[in-house]
mmCIF file with all atom_site columns, C-alpha atoms in Angstrom:
data_model
loop_
_atom_site.group_PDB
_atom_site.id
_atom_site.type_symbol
_atom_site.label_atom_id
_atom_site.label_alt_id
_atom_site.label_comp_id
_atom_site.label_asym_id
_atom_site.label_entity_id
_atom_site.label_seq_id
_atom_site.pdbx_PDB_ins_code
_atom_site.Cartn_x
_atom_site.Cartn_y
_atom_site.Cartn_z
_atom_site.occupancy
_atom_site.B_iso_or_equiv
_atom_site.pdbx_formal_charge
_atom_site.auth_seq_id
_atom_site.auth_comp_id
_atom_site.auth_asym_id
_atom_site.auth_atom_id
_atom_site.pdbx_PDB_model_num
ATOM 1   C CA . ASP S 1 1   ? -85.393  -195.950 -8.983  1.00 62.00 ? 1   ASP S CA 1
ATOM 2   C CA . GLY S 1 2   ? -83.156  -197.480 -11.784 1.00 71.00 ? 2   GLY S CA 1
ATOM 3   C CA . GLY S 1 3   ? -84.976  -198.653 -15.095 1.00 93.00 ? 3   GLY S CA 1
ATOM 4   C CA . ILE S 1 4   ? -86.036  -197.958 -18.355 1.00 96.00 ? 4   ILE S CA 1
ATOM 5   C CA . THR S 1 5   ? -88.071  -195.446 -19.801 1.00 96.00 ? 5   THR S CA 1
ATOM 6   C CA . GLN S 1 6   ? -89.650  -195.447 -23.062 1.00 97.00 ? 6   GLN S CA 1
ATOM 7   C CA . SER S 1 7   ? -91.544  -192.514 -24.407 1.00 96.00 ? 7   SER S CA 1
ATOM 8   C CA . PRO S 1 8   ? -94.275  -191.615 -25.947 1.00 96.00 ? 8   PRO S CA 1
ATOM 9   C CA . LYS S 1 9   ? -96.497  -194.797 -24.855 1.00 95.00 ? 9   LYS S CA 1
ATOM 10  C CA . TYR S 1 10  ? -98.510  -194.000 -27.870 1.00 95.00 ? 10  TYR S CA 1
ATOM 11  C CA . LEU S 1 11  ? -97.443  -192.650 -31.052 1.00 94.00 ? 11  LEU S CA 1
ATOM 12  C CA . PHE S 1 12  ? -99.386  -191.947 -34.679 1.00 91.00 ? 12  PHE S CA 1
ATOM 13  C CA . ARG S 1 13  ? -97.241  -192.069 -38.189 1.00 88.00 ? 13  ARG S CA 1
ATOM 14  C CA . LYS S 1 14  ? -98.762  -190.494 -41.090 1.00 88.00 ? 14  LYS S CA 1
ATOM 15  C CA . GLU S 1 15  ? -97.825  -192.006 -44.648 1.00 83.00 ? 15  GLU S CA 1
ATOM 16  C CA . GLY S 1 16  ? -94.260  -190.870 -45.504 1.00 85.00 ? 16  GLY S CA 1
ATOM 17  C CA . GLN S 1 17  ? -93.339  -189.639 -42.074 1.00 91.00 ? 17  GLN S CA 1
ATOM 18  C CA . ASN S 1 18  ? -90.274  -190.928 -40.141 1.00 94.00 ? 18  ASN S CA 1
ATOM 19  C CA . VAL S 1 19  ? -91.054  -191.036 -36.166 1.00 95.00 ? 19  VAL S CA 1
ATOM 20  C CA . THR S 1 20  ? -88.524  -191.655 -33.372 1.00 96.00 ? 20  THR S CA 1
ATOM 21  C CA . LEU S 1 21  ? -89.089  -193.502 -30.494 1.00 97.00 ? 21  LEU S CA 1
ATOM 22  C CA . SER S 1 22  ? -87.323  -192.762 -27.288 1.00 98.00 ? 22  SER S CA 1
ATOM 23  C CA . CYS S 1 23  ? -85.490  -195.159 -24.732 1.00 98.00 ? 23  CYS S CA 1
ATOM 24  C CA . GLU S 1 24  ? -83.372  -193.797 -21.702 1.00 98.00 ? 24  GLU S CA 1
ATOM 25  C CA . GLN S 1 25  ? -81.917  -196.241 -19.039 1.00 97.00 ? 25  GLN S CA 1
ATOM 26  C CA . ASN S 1 26  ? -80.141  -195.453 -15.749 1.00 96.00 ? 26  ASN S CA 1
ATOM 27  C CA . LEU S 1 27  ? -79.139  -199.003 -14.613 1.00 94.00 ? 27  LEU S CA 1
ATOM 28  C CA . ASN S 1 28  ? -75.490  -198.364 -16.019 1.00 93.00 ? 28  ASN S CA 1
ATOM 29  C CA . HIS S 1 29  ? -75.947  -201.142 -18.447 1.00 92.00 ? 29  HIS S CA 1
ATOM 30  C CA . ASP S 1 30  ? -73.403  -201.358 -21.659 1.00 90.00 ? 30  ASP S CA 1
ATOM 31  C CA . ALA S 1 31  ? -76.241  -203.477 -23.931 1.00 90.00 ? 31  ALA S CA 1
ATOM 32  C CA . MET S 1 32  ? -79.152  -202.097 -25.080 1.00 93.00 ? 32  MET S CA 1
ATOM 33  C CA . TYR S 1 33  ? -81.958  -203.619 -27.414 1.00 94.00 ? 33  TYR S CA 1
ATOM 34  C CA . TRP S 1 34  ? -85.186  -202.751 -29.803 1.00 97.00 ? 34  TRP S CA 1
ATOM 35  C CA . TYR S 1 35  ? -87.897  -205.286 -30.133 1.00 97.00 ? 35  TYR S CA 1
ATOM 36  C CA . ARG S 1 36  ? -90.838  -205.709 -32.288 1.00 97.00 ? 36  ARG S CA 1
ATOM 37  C CA . GLN S 1 37  ? -93.893  -207.164 -30.797 1.00 96.00 ? 37  GLN S CA 1
ATOM 38  C CA . ASP S 1 38  ? -96.849  -208.327 -33.260 1.00 93.00 ? 38  ASP S CA 1
ATOM 39  C CA . PRO S 1 39  ? -99.870  -210.587 -32.041 1.00 84.00 ? 39  PRO S CA 1
ATOM 40  C CA . GLY S 1 40  ? -99.265  -214.212 -32.308 1.00 75.00 ? 40  GLY S CA 1
ATOM 41  C CA . GLN S 1 41  ? -95.384  -213.659 -33.398 1.00 79.00 ? 41  GLN S CA 1
ATOM 42  C CA . GLY S 1 42  ? -93.515  -213.029 -30.073 1.00 85.00 ? 42  GLY S CA 1
ATOM 43  C CA . LEU S 1 43  ? -90.706  -210.317 -29.847 1.00 93.00 ? 43  LEU S CA 1
ATOM 44  C CA . ARG S 1 44  ? -88.595  -210.070 -32.725 1.00 94.00 ? 44  ARG S CA 1
ATOM 45  C CA . LEU S 1 45  ? -85.039  -207.773 -32.639 1.00 93.00 ? 45  LEU S CA 1
ATOM 46  C CA . ILE S 1 46  ? -84.426  -205.175 -34.479 1.00 96.00 ? 46  ILE S CA 1
ATOM 47  C CA . TYR S 1 47  ? -81.407  -203.561 -33.459 1.00 95.00 ? 47  TYR S CA 1
ATOM 48  C CA . TYR S 1 48  ? -78.900  -203.872 -30.424 1.00 92.00 ? 48  TYR S CA 1
ATOM 49  C CA . SER S 1 49  ? -76.113  -202.076 -29.150 1.00 92.00 ? 49  SER S CA 1
ATOM 50  C CA . GLN S 1 50  ? -73.176  -203.164 -27.026 1.00 87.00 ? 50  GLN S CA 1
ATOM 51  C CA . ILE S 1 51  ? -71.635  -200.100 -26.617 1.00 89.00 ? 51  ILE S CA 1
ATOM 52  C CA . VAL S 1 52  ? -71.600  -196.276 -27.361 1.00 93.00 ? 52  VAL S CA 1
ATOM 53  C CA . ASN S 1 53  ? -71.276  -195.233 -30.857 1.00 95.00 ? 53  ASN S CA 1
ATOM 54  C CA . ASP S 1 54  ? -71.873  -199.075 -31.803 1.00 92.00 ? 54  ASP S CA 1
ATOM 55  C CA . PHE S 1 55  ? -75.102  -200.924 -32.886 1.00 93.00 ? 55  PHE S CA 1
ATOM 56  C CA . GLN S 1 56  ? -75.648  -203.869 -35.036 1.00 91.00 ? 56  GLN S CA 1
ATOM 57  C CA . LYS S 1 57  ? -78.550  -205.160 -36.935 1.00 92.00 ? 57  LYS S CA 1
ATOM 58  C CA . GLY S 1 58  ? -80.597  -207.740 -35.721 1.00 91.00 ? 58  GLY S CA 1
ATOM 59  C CA . ASP S 1 59  ? -83.361  -209.583 -37.185 1.00 90.00 ? 59  ASP S CA 1
ATOM 60  C CA . ILE S 1 60  ? -85.960  -207.334 -38.705 1.00 95.00 ? 60  ILE S CA 1
ATOM 61  C CA . ALA S 1 61  ? -83.827  -204.297 -39.098 1.00 96.00 ? 61  ALA S CA 1
ATOM 62  C CA . GLU S 1 62  ? -85.239  -203.001 -42.594 1.00 96.00 ? 62  GLU S CA 1
ATOM 63  C CA . GLY S 1 63  ? -86.830  -199.919 -42.278 1.00 96.00 ? 63  GLY S CA 1
ATOM 64  C CA . TYR S 1 64  ? -85.430  -198.925 -39.166 1.00 97.00 ? 64  TYR S CA 1
ATOM 65  C CA . SER S 1 65  ? -82.578  -196.639 -37.762 1.00 97.00 ? 65  SER S CA 1
ATOM 66  C CA . VAL S 1 66  ? -80.611  -196.490 -34.377 1.00 98.00 ? 66  VAL S CA 1
ATOM 67  C CA . SER S 1 67  ? -78.225  -194.363 -32.706 1.00 97.00 ? 67  SER S CA 1
ATOM 68  C CA . ARG S 1 68  ? -76.249  -194.750 -29.678 1.00 97.00 ? 68  ARG S CA 1
ATOM 69  C CA . GLU S 1 69  ? -74.403  -191.254 -28.737 1.00 97.00 ? 69  GLU S CA 1
ATOM 70  C CA . LYS S 1 70  ? -74.878  -191.963 -24.975 1.00 96.00 ? 70  LYS S CA 1
ATOM 71  C CA . LYS S 1 71  ? -74.598  -194.808 -23.004 1.00 96.00 ? 71  LYS S CA 1
ATOM 72  C CA . GLU S 1 72  ? -78.223  -194.025 -21.283 1.00 97.00 ? 72  GLU S CA 1
ATOM 73  C CA . SER S 1 73  ? -79.814  -193.650 -24.551 1.00 98.00 ? 73  SER S CA 1
ATOM 74  C CA . PHE S 1 74  ? -80.998  -195.879 -27.617 1.00 98.00 ? 74  PHE S CA 1
ATOM 75  C CA . PRO S 1 75  ? -83.578  -193.832 -29.849 1.00 98.00 ? 75  PRO S CA 1
ATOM 76  C CA . LEU S 1 76  ? -85.106  -195.831 -32.608 1.00 98.00 ? 76  LEU S CA 1
ATOM 77  C CA . THR S 1 77  ? -86.528  -194.384 -35.897 1.00 97.00 ? 77  THR S CA 1
ATOM 78  C CA . VAL S 1 78  ? -89.242  -195.736 -37.814 1.00 96.00 ? 78  VAL S CA 1
ATOM 79  C CA . THR S 1 79  ? -88.560  -194.786 -41.222 1.00 94.00 ? 79  THR S CA 1
ATOM 80  C CA . SER S 1 80  ? -91.143  -194.369 -44.242 1.00 89.00 ? 80  SER S CA 1
ATOM 81  C CA . ALA S 1 81  ? -89.102  -197.496 -45.730 1.00 88.00 ? 81  ALA S CA 1
ATOM 82  C CA . GLN S 1 82  ? -91.115  -199.582 -43.275 1.00 89.00 ? 82  GLN S CA 1
ATOM 83  C CA . LYS S 1 83  ? -94.466  -200.512 -44.337 1.00 87.00 ? 83  LYS S CA 1
ATOM 84  C CA . ASN S 1 84  ? -95.604  -202.136 -41.892 1.00 91.00 ? 84  ASN S CA 1
ATOM 85  C CA . PRO S 1 85  ? -94.752  -200.113 -38.610 1.00 92.00 ? 85  PRO S CA 1
ATOM 86  C CA . THR S 1 86  ? -97.866  -200.856 -36.770 1.00 94.00 ? 86  THR S CA 1
ATOM 87  C CA . ALA S 1 87  ? -96.688  -202.848 -33.479 1.00 95.00 ? 87  ALA S CA 1
ATOM 88  C CA . PHE S 1 88  ? -95.907  -202.514 -30.194 1.00 96.00 ? 88  PHE S CA 1
ATOM 89  C CA . TYR S 1 89  ? -91.944  -201.455 -29.475 1.00 97.00 ? 89  TYR S CA 1
ATOM 90  C CA . LEU S 1 90  ? -90.189  -202.602 -26.589 1.00 97.00 ? 90  LEU S CA 1
ATOM 91  C CA . CYS S 1 91  ? -86.862  -201.239 -25.374 1.00 97.00 ? 91  CYS S CA 1
ATOM 92  C CA . ALA S 1 92  ? -84.570  -203.570 -22.878 1.00 95.00 ? 92  ALA S CA 1
ATOM 93  C CA . SER S 1 93  ? -81.021  -203.302 -21.823 1.00 93.00 ? 93  SER S CA 1
ATOM 94  C CA . SER S 1 94  ? -78.421  -205.667 -19.842 1.00 90.00 ? 94  SER S CA 1
ATOM 95  C CA . HIS S 1 95  ? -74.997  -206.026 -18.558 1.00 85.00 ? 95  HIS S CA 1
ATOM 96  C CA . ALA S 1 96  ? -72.814  -207.436 -21.335 1.00 75.00 ? 96  ALA S CA 1
ATOM 97  C CA . ALA S 1 97  ? -72.000  -210.932 -21.813 1.00 64.00 ? 97  ALA S CA 1
ATOM 98  C CA . PRO S 1 98  ? -70.232  -213.279 -21.011 1.00 59.00 ? 98  PRO S CA 1
ATOM 99  C CA . ARG S 1 99  ? -72.016  -213.200 -17.643 1.00 59.00 ? 99  ARG S CA 1
ATOM 100 C CA . GLY S 1 100 ? -74.642  -215.740 -18.197 1.00 58.00 ? 100 GLY S CA 1
ATOM 101 C CA . ASP S 1 101 ? -76.623  -214.406 -14.877 1.00 68.00 ? 101 ASP S CA 1
ATOM 102 C CA . GLN S 1 102 ? -77.603  -211.148 -16.565 1.00 78.00 ? 102 GLN S CA 1
ATOM 103 C CA . PRO S 1 103 ? -81.190  -210.988 -17.332 1.00 85.00 ? 103 PRO S CA 1
ATOM 104 C CA . GLN S 1 104 ? -82.503  -208.050 -19.785 1.00 89.00 ? 104 GLN S CA 1
ATOM 105 C CA . HIS S 1 105 ? -84.608  -205.505 -18.455 1.00 92.00 ? 105 HIS S CA 1
ATOM 106 C CA . PHE S 1 106 ? -87.321  -204.163 -20.401 1.00 94.00 ? 106 PHE S CA 1
ATOM 107 C CA . GLY S 1 107 ? -89.307  -200.724 -20.898 1.00 96.00 ? 107 GLY S CA 1
ATOM 108 C CA . ASP S 1 108 ? -92.885  -200.657 -20.839 1.00 95.00 ? 108 ASP S CA 1
ATOM 109 C CA . GLY S 1 109 ? -93.204  -199.935 -24.244 1.00 96.00 ? 109 GLY S CA 1
ATOM 110 C CA . THR S 1 110 ? -94.539  -197.734 -27.151 1.00 97.00 ? 110 THR S CA 1
ATOM 111 C CA . ARG S 1 111 ? -97.618  -198.572 -29.433 1.00 96.00 ? 111 ARG S CA 1
ATOM 112 C CA . LEU S 1 112 ? -96.956  -197.415 -32.628 1.00 95.00 ? 112 LEU S CA 1
ATOM 113 C CA . SER S 1 113 ? -100.075 -197.117 -34.963 1.00 93.00 ? 113 SER S CA 1
ATOM 114 C CA . ILE S 1 114 ? -100.612 -195.474 -38.735 1.00 87.00 ? 114 ILE S CA 1
ATOM 115 C CA . LEU S 1 115 ? -103.062 -192.974 -39.252 1.00 82.00 ? 115 LEU S CA 1
ATOM 116 C CA . LYS D 2 1   ? -82.059  -221.544 -37.007 1.00 81.00 ? 1   LYS D CA 1
ATOM 117 C CA . GLN D 2 2   ? -83.174  -221.560 -33.291 1.00 85.00 ? 2   GLN D CA 1
ATOM 118 C CA . GLU D 2 3   ? -86.821  -221.710 -32.802 1.00 91.00 ? 3   GLU D CA 1
ATOM 119 C CA . VAL D 2 4   ? -88.519  -221.227 -29.678 1.00 95.00 ? 4   VAL D CA 1
ATOM 120 C CA . THR D 2 5   ? -92.004  -223.069 -29.034 1.00 95.00 ? 5   THR D CA 1
ATOM 121 C CA . GLN D 2 6   ? -94.661  -222.532 -26.198 1.00 96.00 ? 6   GLN D CA 1
ATOM 122 C CA . ILE D 2 7   ? -97.362  -224.795 -25.315 1.00 93.00 ? 7   ILE D CA 1
ATOM 123 C CA . PRO D 2 8   ? -100.311 -224.243 -24.477 1.00 92.00 ? 8   PRO D CA 1
ATOM 124 C CA . ALA D 2 9   ? -101.073 -221.060 -26.163 1.00 94.00 ? 9   ALA D CA 1
ATOM 125 C CA . ALA D 2 10  ? -103.705 -220.230 -23.681 1.00 96.00 ? 10  ALA D CA 1
ATOM 126 C CA . LEU D 2 11  ? -104.586 -221.648 -20.452 1.00 96.00 ? 11  LEU D CA 1
ATOM 127 C CA . SER D 2 12  ? -107.616 -221.147 -17.803 1.00 97.00 ? 12  SER D CA 1
ATOM 128 C CA . VAL D 2 13  ? -107.203 -222.723 -14.285 1.00 97.00 ? 13  VAL D CA 1
ATOM 129 C CA . PRO D 2 14  ? -109.025 -222.142 -10.934 1.00 97.00 ? 14  PRO D CA 1
ATOM 130 C CA . GLU D 2 15  ? -107.468 -220.308 -7.923  1.00 97.00 ? 15  GLU D CA 1
ATOM 131 C CA . GLY D 2 16  ? -105.342 -222.454 -5.983  1.00 97.00 ? 16  GLY D CA 1
ATOM 132 C CA . GLU D 2 17  ? -104.017 -225.112 -8.940  1.00 97.00 ? 17  GLU D CA 1
ATOM 133 C CA . ASN D 2 18  ? -100.552 -225.522 -9.513  1.00 97.00 ? 18  ASN D CA 1
ATOM 134 C CA . LEU D 2 19  ? -99.762  -225.442 -13.104 1.00 96.00 ? 19  LEU D CA 1
ATOM 135 C CA . VAL D 2 20  ? -97.044  -226.394 -15.629 1.00 97.00 ? 20  VAL D CA 1
ATOM 136 C CA . LEU D 2 21  ? -96.061  -223.986 -18.878 1.00 97.00 ? 21  LEU D CA 1
ATOM 137 C CA . ASN D 2 22  ? -93.802  -225.581 -21.256 1.00 97.00 ? 22  ASN D CA 1
ATOM 138 C CA . CYS D 2 23  ? -91.310  -224.077 -23.370 1.00 97.00 ? 23  CYS D CA 1
ATOM 139 C CA . SER D 2 24  ? -89.198  -226.171 -26.183 1.00 97.00 ? 24  SER D CA 1
ATOM 140 C CA . PHE D 2 25  ? -86.359  -225.109 -28.346 1.00 95.00 ? 25  PHE D CA 1
ATOM 141 C CA . THR D 2 26  ? -84.428  -226.603 -31.126 1.00 93.00 ? 26  THR D CA 1
ATOM 142 C CA . ASP D 2 27  ? -80.944  -225.748 -30.749 1.00 87.00 ? 27  ASP D CA 1
ATOM 143 C CA . SER D 2 28  ? -79.471  -227.108 -27.557 1.00 84.00 ? 28  SER D CA 1
ATOM 144 C CA . ALA D 2 29  ? -76.107  -224.554 -27.770 1.00 83.00 ? 29  ALA D CA 1
ATOM 145 C CA . ILE D 2 30  ? -77.869  -222.227 -25.463 1.00 86.00 ? 30  ILE D CA 1
ATOM 146 C CA . TYR D 2 31  ? -76.208  -219.681 -23.285 1.00 84.00 ? 31  TYR D CA 1
ATOM 147 C CA . ASN D 2 32  ? -79.142  -219.239 -20.703 1.00 89.00 ? 32  ASN D CA 1
ATOM 148 C CA . LEU D 2 33  ? -83.024  -219.372 -20.488 1.00 93.00 ? 33  LEU D CA 1
ATOM 149 C CA . GLN D 2 34  ? -85.249  -216.940 -19.330 1.00 94.00 ? 34  GLN D CA 1
ATOM 150 C CA . TRP D 2 35  ? -89.021  -216.728 -18.256 1.00 97.00 ? 35  TRP D CA 1
ATOM 151 C CA . PHE D 2 36  ? -90.600  -213.599 -18.398 1.00 96.00 ? 36  PHE D CA 1
ATOM 152 C CA . ARG D 2 37  ? -94.183  -212.213 -17.550 1.00 97.00 ? 37  ARG D CA 1
ATOM 153 C CA . GLN D 2 38  ? -96.235  -209.463 -19.593 1.00 95.00 ? 38  GLN D CA 1
ATOM 154 C CA . ASP D 2 39  ? -99.088  -207.777 -18.254 1.00 94.00 ? 39  ASP D CA 1
ATOM 155 C CA . PRO D 2 40  ? -101.518 -206.524 -20.834 1.00 90.00 ? 40  PRO D CA 1
ATOM 156 C CA . GLY D 2 41  ? -100.132 -203.291 -22.392 1.00 88.00 ? 41  GLY D CA 1
ATOM 157 C CA . LYS D 2 42  ? -96.888  -203.728 -20.623 1.00 91.00 ? 42  LYS D CA 1
ATOM 158 C CA . GLY D 2 43  ? -93.489  -204.366 -21.203 1.00 92.00 ? 43  GLY D CA 1
ATOM 159 C CA . LEU D 2 44  ? -91.855  -207.710 -19.845 1.00 94.00 ? 44  LEU D CA 1
ATOM 160 C CA . THR D 2 45  ? -90.826  -208.566 -16.440 1.00 94.00 ? 45  THR D CA 1
ATOM 161 C CA . SER D 2 46  ? -88.012  -211.036 -15.880 1.00 93.00 ? 46  SER D CA 1
ATOM 162 C CA . LEU D 2 47  ? -88.922  -214.010 -13.610 1.00 96.00 ? 47  LEU D CA 1
ATOM 163 C CA . LEU D 2 48  ? -86.398  -216.487 -13.507 1.00 95.00 ? 48  LEU D CA 1
ATOM 164 C CA . LEU D 2 49  ? -82.887  -217.185 -15.454 1.00 93.00 ? 49  LEU D CA 1
ATOM 165 C CA . ILE D 2 50  ? -81.368  -220.308 -15.710 1.00 93.00 ? 50  ILE D CA 1
ATOM 166 C CA . GLN D 2 51  ? -77.892  -220.565 -16.944 1.00 89.00 ? 51  GLN D CA 1
ATOM 167 C CA . SER D 2 52  ? -76.689  -223.440 -19.277 1.00 87.00 ? 52  SER D CA 1
ATOM 168 C CA . SER D 2 53  ? -75.178  -224.865 -16.688 1.00 88.00 ? 53  SER D CA 1
ATOM 169 C CA . GLN D 2 54  ? -78.195  -225.373 -14.280 1.00 92.00 ? 54  GLN D CA 1
ATOM 170 C CA . ARG D 2 55  ? -80.996  -227.354 -13.956 1.00 95.00 ? 55  ARG D CA 1
ATOM 171 C CA . GLU D 2 56  ? -83.524  -225.363 -12.176 1.00 95.00 ? 56  GLU D CA 1
ATOM 172 C CA . GLN D 2 57  ? -84.086  -222.073 -10.475 1.00 96.00 ? 57  GLN D CA 1
ATOM 173 C CA . THR D 2 58  ? -86.491  -221.120 -8.055  1.00 97.00 ? 58  THR D CA 1
ATOM 174 C CA . SER D 2 59  ? -88.398  -217.962 -6.686  1.00 96.00 ? 59  SER D CA 1
ATOM 175 C CA . GLY D 2 60  ? -91.081  -218.052 -4.235  1.00 97.00 ? 60  GLY D CA 1
ATOM 176 C CA . ARG D 2 61  ? -94.053  -220.013 -5.670  1.00 98.00 ? 61  ARG D CA 1
ATOM 177 C CA . LEU D 2 62  ? -91.947  -220.184 -9.025  1.00 98.00 ? 62  LEU D CA 1
ATOM 178 C CA . ASN D 2 63  ? -89.827  -222.990 -10.201 1.00 98.00 ? 63  ASN D CA 1
ATOM 179 C CA . ALA D 2 64  ? -88.346  -223.269 -13.517 1.00 97.00 ? 64  ALA D CA 1
ATOM 180 C CA . SER D 2 65  ? -86.576  -226.092 -14.540 1.00 97.00 ? 65  SER D CA 1
ATOM 181 C CA . LEU D 2 66  ? -83.972  -226.601 -17.759 1.00 97.00 ? 66  LEU D CA 1
ATOM 182 C CA . ASP D 2 67  ? -83.345  -229.935 -19.957 1.00 96.00 ? 67  ASP D CA 1
ATOM 183 C CA . LYS D 2 68  ? -80.691  -228.912 -22.507 1.00 92.00 ? 68  LYS D CA 1
ATOM 184 C CA . SER D 2 69  ? -80.527  -232.120 -24.014 1.00 91.00 ? 69  SER D CA 1
ATOM 185 C CA . SER D 2 70  ? -83.838  -232.620 -24.710 1.00 94.00 ? 70  SER D CA 1
ATOM 186 C CA . GLY D 2 71  ? -84.521  -228.753 -25.759 1.00 95.00 ? 71  GLY D CA 1
ATOM 187 C CA . ARG D 2 72  ? -87.209  -228.250 -23.064 1.00 97.00 ? 72  ARG D CA 1
ATOM 188 C CA . SER D 2 73  ? -88.020  -225.789 -20.200 1.00 98.00 ? 73  SER D CA 1
ATOM 189 C CA . THR D 2 74  ? -90.986  -225.843 -17.618 1.00 98.00 ? 74  THR D CA 1
ATOM 190 C CA . LEU D 2 75  ? -92.131  -222.920 -15.226 1.00 98.00 ? 75  LEU D CA 1
ATOM 191 C CA . TYR D 2 76  ? -94.025  -224.608 -12.472 1.00 98.00 ? 76  TYR D CA 1
ATOM 192 C CA . ILE D 2 77  ? -96.352  -221.846 -10.769 1.00 98.00 ? 77  ILE D CA 1
ATOM 193 C CA . ALA D 2 78  ? -97.450  -223.196 -7.318  1.00 98.00 ? 78  ALA D CA 1
ATOM 194 C CA . ALA D 2 79  ? -100.812 -222.292 -5.776  1.00 97.00 ? 79  ALA D CA 1
ATOM 195 C CA . SER D 2 80  ? -102.046 -220.269 -8.563  1.00 97.00 ? 80  SER D CA 1
ATOM 196 C CA . GLN D 2 81  ? -103.672 -216.722 -7.472  1.00 97.00 ? 81  GLN D CA 1
ATOM 197 C CA . PRO D 2 82  ? -105.893 -214.521 -10.186 1.00 97.00 ? 82  PRO D CA 1
ATOM 198 C CA . GLY D 2 83  ? -102.501 -211.925 -9.836  1.00 97.00 ? 83  GLY D CA 1
ATOM 199 C CA . ASP D 2 84  ? -100.822 -214.544 -11.951 1.00 98.00 ? 84  ASP D CA 1
ATOM 200 C CA . SER D 2 85  ? -102.778 -214.003 -14.780 1.00 98.00 ? 85  SER D CA 1
ATOM 201 C CA . ALA D 2 86  ? -100.814 -212.539 -17.755 1.00 97.00 ? 86  ALA D CA 1
ATOM 202 C CA . THR D 2 87  ? -98.821  -213.820 -20.751 1.00 96.00 ? 87  THR D CA 1
ATOM 203 C CA . TYR D 2 88  ? -95.930  -215.807 -19.768 1.00 97.00 ? 88  TYR D CA 1
ATOM 204 C CA . LEU D 2 89  ? -92.697  -215.967 -22.320 1.00 97.00 ? 89  LEU D CA 1
ATOM 205 C CA . CYS D 2 90  ? -89.661  -218.009 -22.465 1.00 96.00 ? 90  CYS D CA 1
ATOM 206 C CA . ALA D 2 91  ? -86.705  -216.820 -24.318 1.00 95.00 ? 91  ALA D CA 1
ATOM 207 C CA . VAL D 2 92  ? -83.426  -218.680 -25.108 1.00 92.00 ? 92  VAL D CA 1
ATOM 208 C CA . SER D 2 93  ? -79.968  -217.002 -25.312 1.00 86.00 ? 93  SER D CA 1
ATOM 209 C CA . LEU D 2 94  ? -77.565  -217.045 -27.918 1.00 77.00 ? 94  LEU D CA 1
ATOM 210 C CA . LEU D 2 95  ? -74.297  -215.624 -27.562 1.00 65.00 ? 95  LEU D CA 1
ATOM 211 C CA . PHE D 2 96  ? -72.689  -213.890 -30.570 1.00 60.00 ? 96  PHE D CA 1
ATOM 212 C CA . SER D 2 97  ? -70.452  -211.145 -31.516 1.00 50.00 ? 97  SER D CA 1
ATOM 213 C CA . GLY D 2 98  ? -68.437  -211.941 -28.474 1.00 53.00 ? 98  GLY D CA 1
ATOM 214 C CA . ALA D 2 99  ? -70.348  -209.478 -25.766 1.00 49.00 ? 99  ALA D CA 1
ATOM 215 C CA . THR D 2 100 ? -74.001  -209.572 -26.275 1.00 55.00 ? 100 THR D CA 1
ATOM 216 C CA . ASN D 2 101 ? -76.922  -211.735 -25.648 1.00 71.00 ? 101 ASN D CA 1
ATOM 217 C CA . LYS D 2 102 ? -79.551  -212.240 -28.372 1.00 79.00 ? 102 LYS D CA 1
ATOM 218 C CA . LEU D 2 103 ? -82.711  -213.669 -27.143 1.00 88.00 ? 103 LEU D CA 1
ATOM 219 C CA . ILE D 2 104 ? -84.816  -215.649 -29.153 1.00 91.00 ? 104 ILE D CA 1
ATOM 220 C CA . PHE D 2 105 ? -88.705  -215.585 -27.680 1.00 94.00 ? 105 PHE D CA 1
ATOM 221 C CA . GLY D 2 106 ? -91.407  -217.844 -27.838 1.00 95.00 ? 106 GLY D CA 1
ATOM 222 C CA . THR D 2 107 ? -94.733  -216.903 -28.555 1.00 93.00 ? 107 THR D CA 1
ATOM 223 C CA . GLY D 2 108 ? -96.013  -216.859 -25.088 1.00 95.00 ? 108 GLY D CA 1
ATOM 224 C CA . THR D 2 109 ? -98.891  -218.735 -23.148 1.00 97.00 ? 109 THR D CA 1
ATOM 225 C CA . LEU D 2 110 ? -101.648 -216.675 -21.774 1.00 96.00 ? 110 LEU D CA 1
ATOM 226 C CA . LEU D 2 111 ? -102.600 -217.636 -18.730 1.00 97.00 ? 111 LEU D CA 1
ATOM 227 C CA . ALA D 2 112 ? -105.907 -216.815 -16.652 1.00 98.00 ? 112 ALA D CA 1
ATOM 228 C CA . VAL D 2 113 ? -106.572 -217.727 -13.150 1.00 97.00 ? 113 VAL D CA 1
ATOM 229 C CA . GLN D 2 114 ? -109.988 -217.519 -12.251 1.00 96.00 ? 114 GLN D CA 1
ATOM 230 C CA . PRO D 2 115 ? -111.389 -216.605 -8.684  1.00 95.00 ? 115 PRO D CA 1
#
């Protein structure tokens, strides 16, 4: 079955530690996205990528980094510079615009907490 | 700056009732509008996508309407069932950087359907 796989489901970060969240898709989508979800604030865009080896900052990129070396994969690293990393992280993918009929497909998320 | 608001924040209805969820947005220059469902601790499932040139979309018991000029969308759920209990999110899509849709999310409506 085609879909988006995020791992791990739960992750704990120690002070000063970088952690990497995995996102893999087999939907043959060009575009991939990372969102952060906090209670009462909805989803906010961290980074997005339209094509391999290219990515852009979203609204809250500080303290995060990404890479897009393969079409199927878009890992997110939460660095020690992110002082409030506790949140639910969601990865999504879609066909690239300008086709307006293409919804974004989401993974099941990774919940990150601070130890 | 585009802002998306969803009212009410929470709603509890008895099984079988028809209900309407509301979404409003401040900038009418949208590419499309999507409604998502999120179950607790899970990712988002796309329910309906309305392109900017469309007025409504239907899928089973769900009907979504779009009025760009007034900045409003509604999600109508007919004959609600306990399995409809979830958080419903709307998001508007902005086209930028030539190829990728950026989603701006509302904070969601938490729906509980009582058996």
